[in-house]
Amino acid sequence: MITVALLADHPAAAPRLAQWFRDQWPDYYAGRTLAEVTRDFDAEAQRGGLPVRLVAFVDGALAGTIVLRAQALTALPEYSPGLGGLFVVEQLRGRGVGSALTSAAAKLARDQGYGVVYAATAAAHGLLERQGWEVVQAIQHGDERLAILRAVLGT
């Protein structure tokens, strides 16, 4: 069973998330210690406002994460608020964890009073489109081709 909760309710997960992100994106995190990356996750362990990080569990085991933050992409502040930092452990990909996280994060955005939410992604656009998100723009960001997607949130 998949459950999604606030990282604020599971702060002990932050070091594992930090390790996962360093392992998944070693070039991005190369100049930072594990403690520094963990502090980033700790800063997202909030109950309201932005950023707010969610975590997913499968049968009680930590399985993934996503964050609702001020912008989908810092370089494009008009796409606000945004979802980012979506990660699901490899052995659980394709089992609904990413969908549960994106749905919960969109609901969190709606609960905070937002009418739309955006995401910038190189890899998860198919997952978002299956949930009804629409592509707004495709951009080149560094060496990555990103899709900017938008979800209109119901009331």
Short mmCIF file of C-alpha atoms in Angstrom, two decimals:
data_model
loop_
_atom_site.label_atom_id
_atom_site.label_comp_id
_atom_site.label_asym_id
_atom_site.label_seq_id
_atom_site.Cartn_x
_atom_site.Cartn_y
_atom_site.Cartn_z
CA MET A 1 0.00 0.00 0.00
CA ILE A 2 1.26 3.50 -0.92
CA THR A 3 0.94 6.28 1.62
CA VAL A 4 2.06 9.89 1.23
CA ALA A 5 2.90 12.18 4.14
CA LEU A 6 4.71 15.40 4.93
CA LEU A 7 8.45 15.10 5.47
CA ALA A 8 7.76 17.24 8.56
CA ASP A 9 6.05 14.15 10.03
CA HIS A 10 9.01 11.90 9.12
CA PRO A 11 12.15 14.03 9.62
CA ALA A 12 14.34 10.95 10.08
CA ALA A 13 13.89 10.31 6.33
CA ALA A 14 15.93 13.40 5.35
CA PRO A 15 19.40 11.75 5.46
CA ARG A 16 18.22 8.85 3.30
CA LEU A 17 16.65 11.26 0.80
CA ALA A 18 19.91 13.20 0.70
CA GLN A 19 21.86 10.01 -0.03
CA TRP A 20 19.43 8.98 -2.76
CA PHE A 21 19.72 12.37 -4.46
CA ARG A 22 23.53 12.34 -4.27
CA ASP A 23 23.58 8.83 -5.73
CA GLN A 24 21.08 9.70 -8.49
CA TRP A 25 22.64 13.04 -9.49
CA PRO A 26 26.34 12.83 -8.51
CA ASP A 27 27.48 15.66 -10.78
CA TYR A 28 24.88 18.07 -9.40
CA TYR A 29 25.77 17.30 -5.78
CA ALA A 30 29.52 16.73 -6.29
CA GLY A 31 30.61 19.83 -4.38
CA ARG A 32 28.32 19.31 -1.39
CA THR A 33 28.60 17.09 1.65
CA LEU A 34 25.85 14.70 2.67
CA ALA A 35 25.21 16.91 5.72
CA GLU A 36 24.71 19.97 3.49
CA VAL A 37 22.24 18.14 1.25
CA THR A 38 20.42 16.79 4.31
CA ARG A 39 20.02 20.37 5.59
CA ASP A 40 18.28 21.24 2.30
CA PHE A 41 15.74 18.49 2.97
CA ASP A 42 15.37 19.60 6.59
CA ALA A 43 14.48 23.10 5.32
CA GLU A 44 11.68 21.58 3.25
CA ALA A 45 10.23 19.69 6.23
CA GLN A 46 7.40 22.17 6.73
CA ARG A 47 3.65 21.87 7.15
CA GLY A 48 2.66 24.93 5.12
CA GLY A 49 4.02 27.66 2.93
CA LEU A 50 6.71 26.89 0.39
CA PRO A 51 8.71 24.74 0.07
CA VAL A 52 6.93 21.70 1.49
CA ARG A 53 8.33 18.23 0.83
CA LEU A 54 6.24 15.08 0.76
CA VAL A 55 7.45 11.51 1.15
CA ALA A 56 5.91 8.27 -0.03
CA PHE A 57 6.00 4.91 1.69
CA VAL A 58 5.22 1.49 0.27
CA ASP A 59 4.20 -0.96 2.96
CA GLY A 60 5.88 1.29 5.52
CA ALA A 61 9.23 1.61 3.71
CA LEU A 62 10.41 4.96 2.33
CA ALA A 63 9.87 4.87 -1.43
CA GLY A 64 10.04 8.39 -2.88
CA THR A 65 9.61 12.12 -2.54
CA ILE A 66 8.47 15.35 -4.21
CA VAL A 67 8.50 19.03 -3.23
CA LEU A 68 6.00 21.85 -3.73
CA ARG A 69 8.12 24.97 -4.12
CA ALA A 70 7.90 28.59 -5.20
CA GLN A 71 8.74 27.89 -8.86
CA ALA A 72 8.93 24.94 -11.19
CA LEU A 73 12.25 26.31 -12.45
CA THR A 74 14.20 29.15 -10.84
CA ALA A 75 15.05 30.61 -14.26
CA LEU A 76 11.33 30.94 -15.09
CA PRO A 77 9.63 32.50 -12.04
CA GLU A 78 6.32 32.92 -13.87
CA TYR A 79 5.73 29.18 -13.51
CA SER A 80 4.67 29.33 -9.89
CA PRO A 81 4.19 27.35 -7.73
CA GLY A 82 6.03 24.33 -8.99
CA LEU A 83 6.55 20.68 -8.26
CA GLY A 84 10.08 19.34 -8.33
CA GLY A 85 12.51 16.95 -6.80
CA LEU A 86 10.40 13.93 -7.78
CA PHE A 87 12.28 10.75 -6.98
CA VAL A 88 11.11 7.15 -6.64
CA VAL A 89 13.47 4.32 -5.74
CA GLU A 90 14.30 2.36 -8.86
CA GLN A 91 12.77 -0.98 -7.85
CA LEU A 92 9.39 0.72 -7.21
CA ARG A 93 9.16 2.79 -10.39
CA GLY A 94 6.14 2.05 -12.52
CA ARG A 95 4.04 0.99 -9.52
CA GLY A 96 2.10 4.20 -8.87
CA VAL A 97 4.41 5.86 -6.36
CA GLY A 98 5.20 8.82 -8.65
CA SER A 99 1.52 9.26 -9.46
CA ALA A 100 0.61 9.19 -5.77
CA LEU A 101 3.29 11.81 -5.01
CA THR A 102 2.31 14.17 -7.85
CA SER A 103 -1.38 13.88 -6.98
CA ALA A 104 -0.72 14.57 -3.30
CA ALA A 105 1.51 17.55 -4.13
CA ALA A 106 -1.12 19.01 -6.48
CA LYS A 107 -3.73 18.60 -3.73
CA LEU A 108 -1.37 20.35 -1.30
CA ALA A 109 -1.03 23.25 -3.77
CA ARG A 110 -4.83 23.45 -4.08
CA ASP A 111 -5.21 23.32 -0.29
CA GLN A 112 -2.80 26.26 -0.07
CA GLY A 113 -5.07 28.25 -2.39
CA TYR A 114 -3.32 27.87 -5.72
CA GLY A 115 -5.40 27.45 -8.87
CA VAL A 116 -2.58 26.02 -10.99
CA VAL A 117 0.70 24.25 -10.40
CA TYR A 118 3.63 23.74 -12.78
CA ALA A 119 6.43 21.24 -13.25
CA ALA A 120 9.62 21.32 -15.31
CA THR A 121 10.84 17.85 -16.20
CA ALA A 122 13.08 15.96 -18.56
CA ALA A 123 11.74 12.54 -17.60
CA ALA A 124 8.31 12.65 -15.93
CA HIS A 125 6.21 14.43 -18.55
CA GLY A 126 4.49 11.19 -19.56
CA LEU A 127 3.46 10.51 -15.97
CA LEU A 128 2.08 14.04 -15.62
CA GLU A 129 0.28 13.99 -18.97
CA ARG A 130 -1.47 10.75 -17.97
CA GLN A 131 -2.77 12.67 -14.94
CA GLY A 132 -4.21 15.42 -17.15
CA TRP A 133 -1.34 17.92 -17.04
CA GLU A 134 -0.77 19.90 -20.23
CA VAL A 135 2.52 20.87 -21.83
CA VAL A 136 2.91 24.65 -21.77
CA GLN A 137 6.38 24.98 -23.23
CA ALA A 138 9.48 23.00 -24.15
CA ILE A 139 12.82 24.62 -23.33
CA GLN A 140 16.52 23.92 -23.43
CA HIS A 141 17.93 24.27 -19.91
CA GLY A 142 21.66 23.71 -19.84
CA ASP A 143 22.23 20.36 -21.51
CA GLU A 144 18.66 19.12 -20.86
CA ARG A 145 15.50 19.44 -22.90
CA LEU A 146 12.70 20.17 -20.43
CA ALA A 147 8.92 20.17 -20.74
CA ILE A 148 7.06 22.74 -18.68
CA LEU A 149 3.66 21.32 -17.71
CA ARG A 150 0.66 22.83 -15.95
CA ALA A 151 -2.18 21.34 -13.96
CA VAL A 152 -5.30 23.37 -13.37
CA LEU A 153 -6.43 22.53 -9.87
CA GLY A 154 -10.10 21.93 -9.12
CA THR A 155 -11.83 23.59 -6.21
#
